[in-house]
Amino acid sequence: MSSDLSQSAQAYLRLEEEIVTLRLKPGEPVTEAGLTKRLGLGRTPIREAIQRLSWEGLLVIRPRLGIIVADMNPSDFLKVLEARHGLERLVAGLAARLAGKEERRTLEACAEDLREAAARSDVEDYLRHDKAFDDVVAEASCNPFATKALAPLQTQSRRFWYRHFGEEDLNPAAWSHLEVMRAVAAGDERAASEHADNLMLYLRRQATTLVSGPQ
């Protein structure tokens, strides 16, 4: 993880990854002191990360009872994607139109990193690059209201996907993501929105299969 990040940012990213990749399991109790020791960071950044992840729905703070990792209900995956769908179209289109040259180069690098992770079947690295791409697109879109609503939905999606689909072939999912990445990097606003729409439809089909079983 980059040393340029503040301790607060490092604490958030590392704790988020622990939850998304189920190293901290749904329903597992955690403490501020335990997380401080686990991640090797100060108590203040850990406390800030806990508060942020509680707001995002990944941790549950129970007064006088402690903190637990939020449970997972497969039917919630569909609700998350329903809320996420329109925002993804909007943000991808904005980023394609507004991204600067350096952001476009970064997006191209993210796409290549994600493709390589999929080829290696390295799901954790794949999700790491997916998040990096989401963060660059969020910055490039210049709409903090949309991206603040979207970010926790993306994190929830990664967690559901890791649990239920992480052992499947990564290449179909990677291809859907790569189409969005390349359109945004190329500055094609219409294609970026359309590919974001296709990505959401792909994920919603997966979620529907999860909830109802194969048809």
PDB file of C-alpha atoms in Angstrom, residues 4-107:
ATOM      1  CA  ASP A   4       1.784   8.468   0.483  1.00  0.00           C
ATOM      2  CA  LEU A   5      -1.565   7.581   2.051  1.00  0.00           C
ATOM      3  CA  SER A   6      -2.424   8.966   5.464  1.00  0.00           C
ATOM      4  CA  GLN A   7      -2.782   6.514   8.338  1.00  0.00           C
ATOM      5  CA  SER A   8      -6.535   7.143   8.282  1.00  0.00           C
ATOM      6  CA  ALA A   9      -6.741   6.221   4.588  1.00  0.00           C
ATOM      7  CA  GLN A  10      -4.552   3.150   5.134  1.00  0.00           C
ATOM      8  CA  ALA A  11      -6.701   2.022   8.061  1.00  0.00           C
ATOM      9  CA  TYR A  12      -9.878   2.381   6.028  1.00  0.00           C
ATOM     10  CA  LEU A  13      -8.546   0.569   2.954  1.00  0.00           C
ATOM     11  CA  ARG A  14      -6.983  -2.278   4.901  1.00  0.00           C
ATOM     12  CA  LEU A  15      -9.981  -2.821   7.149  1.00  0.00           C
ATOM     13  CA  GLU A  16     -12.339  -2.624   4.185  1.00  0.00           C
ATOM     14  CA  GLU A  17     -10.297  -5.296   2.391  1.00  0.00           C
ATOM     15  CA  GLU A  18     -10.315  -7.528   5.485  1.00  0.00           C
ATOM     16  CA  ILE A  19     -14.126  -7.380   5.452  1.00  0.00           C
ATOM     17  CA  VAL A  20     -14.622  -7.640   1.675  1.00  0.00           C
ATOM     18  CA  THR A  21     -12.380 -10.709   1.413  1.00  0.00           C
ATOM     19  CA  LEU A  22     -14.028 -12.321   4.462  1.00  0.00           C
ATOM     20  CA  ARG A  23     -10.853 -12.512   6.515  1.00  0.00           C
ATOM     21  CA  LEU A  24     -13.178 -10.808   8.993  1.00  0.00           C
ATOM     22  CA  LYS A  25     -16.276 -12.969   8.704  1.00  0.00           C
ATOM     23  CA  PRO A  26     -19.932 -11.847   8.747  1.00  0.00           C
ATOM     24  CA  GLY A  27     -21.155 -11.690  12.335  1.00  0.00           C
ATOM     25  CA  GLU A  28     -17.643 -11.746  13.793  1.00  0.00           C
ATOM     26  CA  PRO A  29     -17.154  -9.490  16.835  1.00  0.00           C
ATOM     27  CA  VAL A  30     -14.247  -7.043  16.656  1.00  0.00           C
ATOM     28  CA  THR A  31     -12.780  -4.441  18.980  1.00  0.00           C
ATOM     29  CA  GLU A  32     -10.911  -1.224  18.391  1.00  0.00           C
ATOM     30  CA  ALA A  33      -7.929  -2.571  20.339  1.00  0.00           C
ATOM     31  CA  GLY A  34      -7.958  -5.850  18.423  1.00  0.00           C
ATOM     32  CA  LEU A  35      -8.071  -4.112  15.043  1.00  0.00           C
ATOM     33  CA  THR A  36      -5.278  -1.751  16.094  1.00  0.00           C
ATOM     34  CA  LYS A  37      -3.073  -4.754  16.866  1.00  0.00           C
ATOM     35  CA  ARG A  38      -4.185  -6.670  13.765  1.00  0.00           C
ATOM     36  CA  LEU A  39      -3.400  -3.843  11.334  1.00  0.00           C
ATOM     37  CA  GLY A  40      -0.462  -2.288  13.192  1.00  0.00           C
ATOM     38  CA  LEU A  41      -1.912   1.219  13.011  1.00  0.00           C
ATOM     39  CA  GLY A  42      -2.828   3.826  15.619  1.00  0.00           C
ATOM     40  CA  ARG A  43      -6.112   3.819  17.500  1.00  0.00           C
ATOM     41  CA  THR A  44      -7.299   7.146  16.091  1.00  0.00           C
ATOM     42  CA  PRO A  45      -7.155   6.074  12.405  1.00  0.00           C
ATOM     43  CA  ILE A  46      -8.704   2.714  13.339  1.00  0.00           C
ATOM     44  CA  ARG A  47     -11.522   4.506  15.170  1.00  0.00           C
ATOM     45  CA  GLU A  48     -12.128   6.721  12.125  1.00  0.00           C
ATOM     46  CA  ALA A  49     -12.146   3.671   9.827  1.00  0.00           C
ATOM     47  CA  ILE A  50     -14.660   1.913  12.077  1.00  0.00           C
ATOM     48  CA  GLN A  51     -16.984   4.913  11.971  1.00  0.00           C
ATOM     49  CA  ARG A  52     -16.751   5.172   8.187  1.00  0.00           C
ATOM     50  CA  LEU A  53     -17.311   1.450   7.631  1.00  0.00           C
ATOM     51  CA  SER A  54     -20.251   1.557  10.013  1.00  0.00           C
ATOM     52  CA  TRP A  55     -21.792   4.328   7.904  1.00  0.00           C
ATOM     53  CA  GLU A  56     -21.169   2.195   4.798  1.00  0.00           C
ATOM     54  CA  GLY A  57     -22.949  -0.781   6.367  1.00  0.00           C
ATOM     55  CA  LEU A  58     -19.958  -3.126   6.715  1.00  0.00           C
ATOM     56  CA  LEU A  59     -19.672  -2.848  10.495  1.00  0.00           C
ATOM     57  CA  VAL A  60     -22.446  -2.652  13.071  1.00  0.00           C
ATOM     58  CA  ILE A  61     -21.774  -0.646  16.232  1.00  0.00           C
ATOM     59  CA  ARG A  62     -24.034  -1.792  19.068  1.00  0.00           C
ATOM     60  CA  PRO A  63     -24.082   0.550  22.077  1.00  0.00           C
ATOM     61  CA  ARG A  64     -22.710  -1.229  25.164  1.00  0.00           C
ATOM     62  CA  LEU A  65     -22.508  -4.499  23.201  1.00  0.00           C
ATOM     63  CA  GLY A  66     -19.556  -3.839  20.901  1.00  0.00           C
ATOM     64  CA  ILE A  67     -18.865  -4.007  17.176  1.00  0.00           C
ATOM     65  CA  ILE A  68     -19.628  -6.843  14.772  1.00  0.00           C
ATOM     66  CA  VAL A  69     -18.969  -7.370  11.080  1.00  0.00           C
ATOM     67  CA  ALA A  70     -22.261  -6.919   9.240  1.00  0.00           C
ATOM     68  CA  ASP A  71     -24.079 -10.067   8.188  1.00  0.00           C
ATOM     69  CA  MET A  72     -24.791 -10.871   4.530  1.00  0.00           C
ATOM     70  CA  ASN A  73     -28.176 -11.718   3.029  1.00  0.00           C
ATOM     71  CA  PRO A  74     -28.023 -12.841  -0.632  1.00  0.00           C
ATOM     72  CA  SER A  75     -31.253 -10.993  -1.448  1.00  0.00           C
ATOM     73  CA  ASP A  76     -29.551  -7.735  -0.445  1.00  0.00           C
ATOM     74  CA  PHE A  77     -27.132  -8.109  -3.378  1.00  0.00           C
ATOM     75  CA  LEU A  78     -29.986  -7.387  -5.798  1.00  0.00           C
ATOM     76  CA  LYS A  79     -31.015  -4.325  -3.784  1.00  0.00           C
ATOM     77  CA  VAL A  80     -27.443  -3.029  -3.776  1.00  0.00           C
ATOM     78  CA  LEU A  81     -27.187  -3.435  -7.557  1.00  0.00           C
ATOM     79  CA  GLU A  82     -30.578  -1.820  -8.109  1.00  0.00           C
ATOM     80  CA  ALA A  83     -29.376   1.271  -6.238  1.00  0.00           C
ATOM     81  CA  ARG A  84     -25.985   1.188  -7.954  1.00  0.00           C
ATOM     82  CA  HIS A  85     -27.141   0.813 -11.566  1.00  0.00           C
ATOM     83  CA  GLY A  86     -28.081   4.365 -12.507  1.00  0.00           C
ATOM     84  CA  LEU A  87     -25.196   5.893 -10.570  1.00  0.00           C
ATOM     85  CA  GLU A  88     -22.666   3.750 -12.442  1.00  0.00           C
ATOM     86  CA  ARG A  89     -23.999   4.942 -15.803  1.00  0.00           C
ATOM     87  CA  LEU A  90     -23.844   8.555 -14.675  1.00  0.00           C
ATOM     88  CA  VAL A  91     -20.370   8.439 -13.136  1.00  0.00           C
ATOM     89  CA  ALA A  92     -18.788   6.449 -15.993  1.00  0.00           C
ATOM     90  CA  GLY A  93     -20.138   8.922 -18.550  1.00  0.00           C
ATOM     91  CA  LEU A  94     -18.965  11.934 -16.560  1.00  0.00           C
ATOM     92  CA  ALA A  95     -15.493  10.454 -16.081  1.00  0.00           C
ATOM     93  CA  ALA A  96     -15.177   9.701 -19.807  1.00  0.00           C
ATOM     94  CA  ARG A  97     -16.003  13.329 -20.586  1.00  0.00           C
ATOM     95  CA  LEU A  98     -14.032  15.054 -17.827  1.00  0.00           C
ATOM     96  CA  ALA A  99     -10.971  12.915 -17.032  1.00  0.00           C
ATOM     97  CA  GLY A 100      -7.577  14.538 -17.546  1.00  0.00           C
ATOM     98  CA  LYS A 101      -4.631  12.990 -19.384  1.00  0.00           C
ATOM     99  CA  GLU A 102      -2.992  11.628 -16.234  1.00  0.00           C
ATOM    100  CA  GLU A 103      -6.260  10.110 -15.038  1.00  0.00           C
ATOM    101  CA  ARG A 104      -6.749   8.432 -18.423  1.00  0.00           C
ATOM    102  CA  ARG A 105      -3.250   6.944 -18.250  1.00  0.00           C
ATOM    103  CA  THR A 106      -4.001   5.669 -14.757  1.00  0.00           C
ATOM    104  CA  LEU A 107      -7.265   4.130 -15.965  1.00  0.00           C
TER     105      LEU A 107
END
